Amino acid sequence: MTANDPFARLPEAASFTVASTTVADGAAWAPEQFSSGVPGGKDVSPQLSWSGAPEGTKSYAVTVYDPDAPTGSGFWHWAVADIPATVTELPEGAGDDTGSGLPEGAFQMPNDARLARFIGAAPPAGHGPHRYFVVVHALDVDSIGVPADATPAYLGFTMAGHILGRAVLTATAETPA
């Protein structure tokens, strides 16, 4: 695991709270949150609930990012945009192929596997522990205005000037050698 901080060069933002019945902050993902390409993995997105977002929040985005992936640019596992400000929870499995658990108006963008859904953890065997930053971004716009086929990196670039707050939960995963 590296000291790579994915927020180090981003604008400061107020913090608020995100929690999950699926994984505790700092704990390892359950087998369901691993990639279906890993024995026992099921690509099931975590349950998330959040509270305390800054005043003026008009929408949310949710991202799941592994900065420890051996790519030089990390790996985006999930990106959801345009979650209405009235929504403060996503059920486990909301990030399936259809996004059936997402609120009206919200949409998933292709992850780094180019699938518009949640894809679970799959750190290379023997690569050591990986961190998965599960982030709820509170935004000052109703719609972030990115196309549905945009990359999570483009979403992040577009959000940078609109983030009022950031709630972060970190999960971990490791595949033994």
CSV table of N, CA, C and O in Angstrom, one decimal, residues 4 10 27 36 40 63 76 89 95-96 106 121 133-134 136 141 152 154-155 166 171:
chain,number,residue,atom,x,y,z
A,4,ASN,N,-0.1,7.2,-1.4
A,4,ASN,CA,-0.8,8.0,-2.4
A,4,ASN,C,-2.2,8.5,-1.9
A,4,ASN,O,-3.1,7.7,-1.6
A,10,LEU,N,-6.6,18.2,-4.7
A,10,LEU,CA,-8.0,18.7,-5.0
A,10,LEU,C,-8.3,19.9,-4.1
A,10,LEU,O,-7.7,20.0,-3.0
A,27,ALA,N,-12.1,-1.3,7.1
A,27,ALA,CA,-12.2,-2.8,7.1
A,27,ALA,C,-12.1,-3.3,5.7
A,27,ALA,O,-12.2,-2.6,4.7
A,36,SER,N,-16.3,-10.4,-9.9
A,36,SER,CA,-16.8,-11.8,-10.2
A,36,SER,C,-15.6,-12.6,-10.8
A,36,SER,O,-15.8,-13.8,-10.9
A,40,GLY,N,-15.5,-16.3,-5.5
A,40,GLY,CA,-16.4,-15.9,-4.5
A,40,GLY,C,-16.9,-14.4,-4.7
A,40,GLY,O,-17.9,-14.0,-4.1
A,63,THR,N,-18.3,7.9,-5.9
A,63,THR,CA,-17.2,7.3,-6.6
A,63,THR,C,-16.6,6.2,-5.7
A,63,THR,O,-16.5,6.4,-4.5
A,76,TRP,N,-10.8,3.1,-11.3
A,76,TRP,CA,-12.1,3.6,-10.9
A,76,TRP,C,-13.0,2.4,-11.0
A,76,TRP,O,-13.2,1.7,-12.1
A,89,GLU,N,-29.2,7.8,0.7
A,89,GLU,CA,-28.9,6.4,0.9
A,89,GLU,C,-29.0,5.7,-0.5
A,89,GLU,O,-29.8,6.0,-1.3
A,95,GLY,N,-25.6,-0.7,-7.8
A,95,GLY,CA,-24.7,-0.5,-8.9
A,95,GLY,C,-24.7,-1.7,-9.8
A,95,GLY,O,-23.7,-2.0,-10.5
A,96,ASP,N,-25.9,-2.4,-10.0
A,96,ASP,CA,-25.9,-3.6,-10.9
A,96,ASP,C,-26.0,-3.1,-12.3
A,96,ASP,O,-25.9,-1.9,-12.6
A,106,ALA,N,-30.4,9.8,-11.5
A,106,ALA,CA,-29.0,9.4,-11.3
A,106,ALA,C,-28.6,8.4,-12.4
A,106,ALA,O,-29.4,7.7,-12.9
A,121,ALA,N,-13.5,-5.4,-6.2
A,121,ALA,CA,-12.1,-5.4,-6.0
A,121,ALA,C,-11.4,-6.6,-6.6
A,121,ALA,O,-12.0,-7.7,-6.6
A,133,PHE,N,-11.4,4.0,-2.0
A,133,PHE,CA,-12.0,5.2,-1.4
A,133,PHE,C,-13.4,5.3,-1.9
A,133,PHE,O,-13.6,5.5,-3.1
A,134,VAL,N,-14.4,5.1,-1.0
A,134,VAL,CA,-15.8,5.2,-1.3
A,134,VAL,C,-16.2,6.6,-0.9
A,134,VAL,O,-16.1,7.0,0.3
A,136,VAL,N,-18.7,10.1,-1.2
A,136,VAL,CA,-19.9,10.8,-1.6
A,136,VAL,C,-19.5,12.3,-1.7
A,136,VAL,O,-19.0,12.9,-0.7
A,141,VAL,N,-24.6,22.0,-7.7
A,141,VAL,CA,-25.4,22.0,-8.9
A,141,VAL,C,-26.4,20.9,-8.9
A,141,VAL,O,-26.1,19.8,-8.3
A,152,PRO,N,-14.9,8.3,-15.2
A,152,PRO,CA,-14.9,8.9,-13.8
A,152,PRO,C,-13.9,10.0,-13.6
A,152,PRO,O,-14.1,10.9,-12.9
A,154,TYR,N,-13.1,12.3,-15.8
A,154,TYR,CA,-13.7,13.5,-16.4
A,154,TYR,C,-14.8,14.0,-15.4
A,154,TYR,O,-14.9,15.2,-15.2
A,155,LEU,N,-15.5,13.1,-14.8
A,155,LEU,CA,-16.5,13.5,-13.7
A,155,LEU,C,-15.7,14.2,-12.6
A,155,LEU,O,-16.2,15.3,-12.2
A,166,ARG,N,-17.2,16.5,1.1
A,166,ARG,CA,-16.8,15.2,0.7
A,166,ARG,C,-16.9,14.2,1.9
A,166,ARG,O,-16.3,14.6,3.0
A,171,ALA,N,-12.4,1.2,2.3
A,171,ALA,CA,-12.4,-0.2,2.4
A,171,ALA,C,-11.0,-0.8,1.9
A,171,ALA,O,-10.3,0.0,1.3
